[in-house]
Coordinates of C-alpha atoms in Angstrom, one line a residue:
M1181 CA 0.0 0.0 0.0
P1182 CA 1.3 3.6 -0.6
L1183 CA 3.0 5.3 2.4
Q1184 CA 0.8 7.8 4.1
T1185 CA 2.2 11.3 4.4
D1186 CA 2.3 13.8 7.3
L1187 CA -0.7 15.6 5.7
Q1188 CA -2.8 12.6 6.6
R1189 CA -1.2 12.0 10.0
P1190 CA 0.2 15.3 11.2
A1191 CA 2.0 14.2 14.4
R1192 CA 5.5 13.0 14.6
G1193 CA 5.8 9.2 14.1
P1194 CA 7.9 6.9 16.2
L1195 CA 10.9 6.3 13.9
M1196 CA 14.2 8.1 14.0
V1197 CA 16.3 7.3 10.9
D1198 CA 19.5 8.5 9.3
I1199 CA 20.7 9.8 5.9
A1200 CA 23.8 8.8 3.9
G1201 CA 25.6 12.1 3.3
L1202 CA 25.9 15.8 3.8
Q1203 CA 22.4 16.5 2.4
P1204 CA 19.3 14.4 2.1
T1205 CA 18.7 12.9 -1.4
A1206 CA 15.3 13.2 -3.0
A1207 CA 14.5 9.7 -2.0
E1208 CA 15.6 10.4 1.6
C1209 CA 13.4 13.5 1.7
A1210 CA 10.5 11.4 0.6
M1211 CA 11.2 8.9 3.4
L1212 CA 11.6 11.7 6.0
R1213 CA 8.1 13.1 5.0
Q1214 CA 6.4 9.8 5.8
S1215 CA 4.1 9.9 8.8
A1216 CA 5.9 7.0 10.5
V1217 CA 9.1 9.1 10.8
G1218 CA 9.5 11.6 13.6
G1219 CA 13.2 12.3 13.5
V1220 CA 16.7 12.1 12.0
I1221 CA 20.0 11.2 13.8
L1222 CA 23.2 12.6 12.4
F1223 CA 26.5 10.7 12.2
A1224 CA 30.0 11.9 11.4
R1225 CA 29.4 11.3 7.7
N1226 CA 26.8 14.0 7.9
C1227 CA 29.0 16.6 9.6
V1228 CA 31.8 18.6 7.9
D1229 CA 31.7 21.5 10.3
A1230 CA 29.4 23.6 12.4
E1231 CA 28.1 25.9 9.6
Q1232 CA 27.4 22.9 7.3
V1233 CA 25.4 21.2 10.1
R1234 CA 23.5 24.4 10.8
A1235 CA 22.4 24.5 7.1
L1236 CA 21.6 20.8 7.2
C1237 CA 19.4 21.1 10.3
G1238 CA 17.6 24.0 8.6
E1239 CA 16.9 21.9 5.5
L1240 CA 15.7 18.9 7.6
H1241 CA 13.5 21.0 9.8
A1242 CA 11.9 22.6 6.7
L1243 CA 10.8 19.3 5.3
R1244 CA 7.6 19.0 7.4
S1245 CA 5.5 20.4 10.2
P1246 CA 5.8 19.8 13.1
P1247 CA 9.6 19.7 12.3
L1248 CA 11.5 16.5 12.5
L1249 CA 13.5 16.0 15.7
I1250 CA 17.2 16.1 15.0
G1251 CA 19.6 14.2 17.3
I1252 CA 23.2 13.4 17.5
D1253 CA 25.7 11.4 19.6
Q1254 CA 27.9 14.2 21.0
E1255 CA 29.2 12.6 24.3
G1256 CA 32.8 13.7 24.0
G1257 CA 35.9 11.6 23.5
R1258 CA 35.6 8.9 20.8
V1259 CA 31.9 9.5 20.6
Q1260 CA 31.6 13.0 19.1
R1261 CA 30.1 13.1 15.6
L1262 CA 30.6 16.9 15.0
R1263 CA 34.2 18.0 15.7
A1264 CA 35.0 21.0 13.5
G1265 CA 33.7 24.5 14.5
V1266 CA 32.6 23.3 18.0
T1267 CA 34.4 22.5 21.3
R1268 CA 36.2 19.2 21.3
F1269 CA 35.2 17.5 24.5
P1270 CA 37.2 14.8 26.3
P1271 CA 35.7 11.5 27.4
M1272 CA 33.2 11.8 30.2
A1273 CA 35.5 9.7 32.4
T1274 CA 37.6 12.8 32.9
L1275 CA 34.8 14.1 35.1
G1276 CA 35.2 11.1 37.3
R1277 CA 39.0 11.6 37.4
L1278 CA 38.4 15.2 38.5
A1279 CA 36.2 14.0 41.3
D1280 CA 38.8 11.5 42.4
R1281 CA 41.5 14.3 42.4
D1282 CA 39.6 17.3 43.7
G1283 CA 36.3 16.1 45.1
L1284 CA 32.7 15.6 43.8
E1285 CA 31.8 19.3 44.1
K1286 CA 34.5 20.3 41.7
A1287 CA 33.5 17.7 39.2
Q1288 CA 29.9 18.8 39.4
T1289 CA 30.9 22.4 38.7
A1290 CA 32.9 21.2 35.6
A1291 CA 30.0 19.0 34.5
R1292 CA 27.5 21.9 34.7
D1293 CA 29.8 24.1 32.6
W1294 CA 30.3 21.2 30.1
G1295 CA 26.5 20.8 29.7
L1296 CA 26.0 24.5 29.3
L1297 CA 28.7 24.9 26.6
L1298 CA 27.7 21.7 24.8
G1299 CA 24.0 22.7 24.8
T1300 CA 24.6 26.2 23.7
E1301 CA 26.7 25.1 20.7
L1302 CA 24.4 22.4 19.5
R1303 CA 21.2 24.5 19.9
A1304 CA 22.8 27.3 17.9
L1305 CA 23.1 24.8 15.0
G1306 CA 19.5 23.7 15.2
L1307 CA 19.9 20.3 16.9
D1308 CA 17.1 19.3 19.2
M1309 CA 18.6 16.5 21.2
D1310 CA 21.9 14.8 22.2
F1311 CA 22.2 11.2 23.1
T1312 CA 24.0 11.9 26.4
P1313 CA 24.7 11.5 29.3
C1314 CA 26.0 7.9 29.3
V1315 CA 25.6 6.8 33.0
D1316 CA 26.7 3.2 32.8
L1317 CA 29.0 2.4 35.7
D1318 CA 32.7 1.9 35.0
R1319 CA 33.1 -1.6 36.2
G1320 CA 36.2 -2.2 34.1
V1321 CA 34.4 -4.9 32.1
S1322 CA 32.9 -3.2 29.0
A1323 CA 35.3 -2.0 26.3
V1324 CA 32.4 -0.5 24.2
I1325 CA 31.5 1.7 27.2
G1326 CA 35.1 2.2 28.6
D1327 CA 35.9 5.9 29.1
R1328 CA 32.4 6.9 28.1
A1329 CA 31.5 6.0 31.7
I1330 CA 31.9 8.7 34.3
H1331 CA 32.9 6.7 37.3
R1332 CA 32.4 3.4 39.2
D1333 CA 30.6 5.0 42.2
P1334 CA 26.8 5.2 41.4
E1335 CA 26.2 8.2 43.7
W1336 CA 29.1 10.1 42.0
V1337 CA 27.8 9.2 38.5
G1338 CA 24.3 10.3 39.4
G1339 CA 25.5 13.6 41.0
I1340 CA 27.8 14.4 38.1
A1341 CA 25.2 13.5 35.5
V1342 CA 22.6 15.6 37.2
A1343 CA 24.9 18.6 37.2
F1344 CA 25.7 18.0 33.6
W1345 CA 22.0 18.0 32.8
A1346 CA 21.4 21.1 34.9
G1347 CA 23.8 23.0 32.5
M1348 CA 22.4 21.4 29.4
V1349 CA 18.7 22.0 30.2
R1350 CA 19.4 25.8 30.5
T1351 CA 20.2 25.8 26.8
G1352 CA 17.1 24.1 25.5
L1353 CA 18.9 21.1 24.2
Q1354 CA 17.2 17.8 25.2
G1355 CA 19.2 14.9 26.7
V1356 CA 18.9 11.1 26.7
A1357 CA 20.3 9.0 29.6
K1358 CA 21.7 5.6 28.6
H1359 CA 21.9 2.6 28.6
F1360 CA 19.1 1.5 31.0
P1361 CA 19.4 -0.5 33.3
G1362 CA 23.2 -0.5 32.8
H1363 CA 25.6 -1.8 30.2
G1364 CA 28.8 -1.6 32.4
A1365 CA 28.8 -5.1 33.8
V1366 CA 28.9 -7.0 30.4
A1367 CA 31.9 -7.5 28.1
A1368 CA 30.0 -8.1 24.9
D1369 CA 29.3 -5.3 22.5
S1370 CA 25.6 -5.0 21.7
H1371 CA 26.5 -3.7 18.3
L1372 CA 27.9 -7.1 17.5
D1373 CA 26.2 -9.5 19.9
L1374 CA 23.6 -9.8 22.6
P1375 CA 25.3 -9.2 26.0
L1376 CA 24.1 -11.3 28.9
D1377 CA 24.1 -9.9 32.4
K1378 CA 23.3 -12.7 34.9
R1379 CA 23.0 -10.6 38.0
P1380 CA 19.8 -10.5 40.0
L1381 CA 17.8 -7.4 40.2
S1382 CA 19.1 -6.7 43.7
A1383 CA 22.6 -6.4 42.3
I1384 CA 21.5 -4.3 39.3
Q1385 CA 19.9 -1.8 41.7
E1386 CA 23.3 -0.1 42.0
D1387 CA 23.3 0.6 38.3
L1388 CA 19.8 2.1 38.5
Q1389 CA 20.9 4.8 40.9
P1390 CA 22.1 7.3 38.3
F1391 CA 19.0 6.8 36.2
A1392 CA 16.9 7.5 39.3
A1393 CA 18.8 10.7 40.0
L1394 CA 18.3 11.9 36.5
I1395 CA 14.6 11.1 36.5
A1396 CA 14.2 13.2 39.7
A1397 CA 16.1 16.0 37.9
G1398 CA 13.7 15.9 34.9
I1399 CA 15.7 14.2 32.2
P1400 CA 13.3 13.9 29.2
A1401 CA 14.4 10.6 27.7
I1402 CA 16.1 7.3 28.6
M1403 CA 17.6 4.7 26.2
P1404 CA 17.4 1.1 27.2
A1405 CA 20.3 -1.3 26.5
H1406 CA 20.2 -4.2 24.0
C1407 CA 21.2 -6.5 26.9
L1408 CA 19.5 -9.5 28.3
Y1409 CA 19.1 -9.7 32.1
P1410 CA 17.7 -13.3 32.5
Q1411 CA 17.1 -13.1 36.2
V1412 CA 14.7 -10.2 35.6
D1413 CA 13.3 -11.1 32.2
P1414 CA 14.7 -14.4 30.8
E1415 CA 13.3 -13.8 27.3
R1416 CA 13.6 -10.2 26.2
P1417 CA 16.4 -7.7 26.2
A1418 CA 15.7 -4.6 28.2
G1419 CA 14.6 -2.5 25.1
F1420 CA 11.9 -5.1 24.3
S1421 CA 10.9 -5.9 27.8
P1422 CA 7.6 -4.7 29.4
R1423 CA 9.1 -5.9 32.7
W1424 CA 12.0 -3.4 32.4
L1425 CA 10.2 -0.5 30.6
Q1426 CA 6.8 -0.6 32.1
D1427 CA 7.1 -2.3 35.5
I1428 CA 10.5 -1.1 36.6
L1429 CA 11.2 2.1 34.7
R1430 CA 7.8 3.6 34.6
K1431 CA 5.9 2.2 37.6
D1432 CA 8.7 1.6 40.1
M1433 CA 11.0 4.5 39.1
G1434 CA 8.3 7.0 38.1
F1435 CA 9.7 7.9 34.7
T1436 CA 7.1 9.7 32.5
G1437 CA 9.4 10.8 29.7
V1438 CA 10.4 9.3 26.3
V1439 CA 11.8 5.8 26.0
V1440 CA 14.2 5.9 23.0
S1441 CA 15.2 2.5 21.7
D1442 CA 18.8 1.9 20.9
D1443 CA 19.4 1.2 17.2
L1444 CA 17.1 -1.6 16.1
S1445 CA 19.7 -2.6 13.5
M1446 CA 22.3 -3.6 16.1
A1447 CA 23.0 -7.3 16.5
G1448 CA 21.7 -7.2 20.1
A1449 CA 18.2 -6.7 18.6
H1450 CA 18.3 -9.3 15.9
G1451 CA 17.1 -12.2 18.2
V1452 CA 13.7 -10.5 18.3
G1453 CA 13.0 -11.2 14.6
D1454 CA 13.0 -9.1 11.4
M1455 CA 12.7 -5.4 11.5
A1456 CA 8.9 -5.4 11.6
A1457 CA 9.0 -7.8 14.6
R1458 CA 11.6 -5.6 16.3
V1459 CA 9.4 -2.5 15.8
D1460 CA 6.3 -4.2 17.2
A1461 CA 8.2 -5.7 20.1
A1462 CA 9.8 -2.4 21.1
L1463 CA 6.5 -0.5 20.9
A1464 CA 4.6 -3.2 22.8
A1465 CA 7.3 -3.0 25.5
G1466 CA 6.8 0.7 26.0
A1467 CA 9.3 2.4 23.7
D1468 CA 8.2 5.8 22.2
L1469 CA 10.9 6.6 19.6
L1470 CA 12.7 3.9 17.7
L1471 CA 16.2 4.3 16.2
I1472 CA 17.0 2.6 12.9
C1473 CA 20.5 3.5 11.7
N1474 CA 22.8 2.4 8.8
D1475 CA 20.0 0.3 7.4
P1476 CA 17.9 2.1 4.8
E1477 CA 16.1 -1.0 3.8
G1478 CA 15.2 -1.8 7.4
A1479 CA 14.0 1.8 7.9
Q1480 CA 11.8 1.5 4.8
M1481 CA 10.5 -1.8 6.0
A1482 CA 9.6 -0.3 9.4
A1483 CA 7.8 2.7 7.8
V1484 CA 5.8 0.5 5.5
H1485 CA 5.0 -1.9 8.3
L1486 CA 3.8 0.9 10.6
Q1487 CA 1.8 2.7 8.0
S1488 CA 0.0 -0.5 7.0
K1489 CA -1.7 -0.4 10.4
D1490 CA -4.9 1.5 11.1
K1491 CA -3.1 3.3 13.9
F1492 CA 0.4 3.6 15.3
P1493 CA 1.7 5.6 18.3
T1494 CA 2.5 9.3 17.8
G1495 CA 2.2 10.1 21.5
N1496 CA 2.6 13.6 23.0
R1497 CA 5.7 12.5 24.8
L1498 CA 7.8 13.2 21.7
E1499 CA 7.1 16.9 22.0
R1500 CA 9.5 16.8 25.0
L1501 CA 12.4 16.1 22.7
A1502 CA 12.0 19.3 20.5
G1503 CA 14.7 21.8 21.3
N1504 CA 13.5 25.1 22.8
A1505 CA 14.9 28.5 23.6
A1506 CA 17.6 28.9 26.1
T1507 CA 16.6 30.3 29.5
A1508 CA 19.4 32.8 29.3
P1509 CA 22.1 33.4 26.6
L1510 CA 25.6 32.3 27.3
S1511 CA 27.6 35.5 28.0
A1512 CA 31.2 35.9 26.9
A1513 CA 32.4 35.6 30.4
D1514 CA 30.4 32.4 31.0
R1515 CA 31.7 30.9 27.7
A1516 CA 35.3 31.7 28.7
R1517 CA 34.8 30.0 32.0
C1518 CA 33.2 26.9 30.4
L1519 CA 36.1 26.7 27.9
Q1520 CA 38.6 26.9 30.7
Q1521 CA 36.9 24.0 32.5
I1522 CA 37.1 21.9 29.4
E1523 CA 40.7 22.7 28.9
Q1524 CA 41.4 21.6 32.5
L1525 CA 39.5 18.4 31.9
R1526 CA 41.3 17.7 28.7
A1527 CA 44.6 17.9 30.6
L1528 CA 43.3 14.9 32.7
T1529 CA 43.1 12.7 29.6
P1530 CA 46.6 11.6 28.5
G1531 CA 46.9 11.3 24.8
F1532 CA 43.6 13.2 24.0
A1533 CA 44.2 15.1 20.8
G1534 CA 41.4 17.6 21.2

């Protein structure tokens, strides 16, 4: 059947997809106008420099109304898609190193300035959301997390992440805490395999603490991990599990924001079935926004599948991920202070090129 357009279904749909290059092709524009699509995620291949990204965001936002949500992975360190024309941030583990050296309060101050500078730069380019902060605990097990983790201490991770979000939220940039309920205790990379965390829920409670702190602070979105926790749900990875998303995250922890799936093209999601099955399972579990990356055929399959239904979710929660105006502009003095904090953090990361 023909794909329905946003003129027939005006709200944002539940898919967030990607594009191949520096501008969307005609075919990609047609895809992005489909009612099942609600957003675009940018990768390094889409980013030359800040001015090019600003123009790209303007072009993407103009494709439809309400505008597509535009997101990016801009954590710092090895996960920073846009590098030219913006601040080059170190890995977030440097905040933990600063806490070890100078105390938690110093690290929180630096984190707040980091969030403020990051958010100001990305909102100025038209980005709505950043898939950060990563609050997996640094258990020395997961290479794919590694120095993306802030620290091992859950109270410190929560306190630093909340300070980071406090800076970021002032700018109007939306954040996504990840990877719920915690990816730090497994060695396998969910991009390539399905990690298995055999701990009971009582042990995983420690990993939940930073998420609880961010929920209390008002973080608008949380991303579940493509990990299986068999003592909690023996059949479904967290991103496809009503037990994790509805019972624990929403009912027990009180989260009312957006659940953003990790990439449904990752190997950790393949056990659920084909792309249509993954889409159905994620939505049934309680996800609101579904990422499909580096798989245009899978994205097209998902859009066709959703639009073959009489109804698919377009819930009001997605409105929370649209970027908004800063509560106050970043003054020259504030910017200088934030940059100085980042320079000091970079010095704590041996070998960081910047």
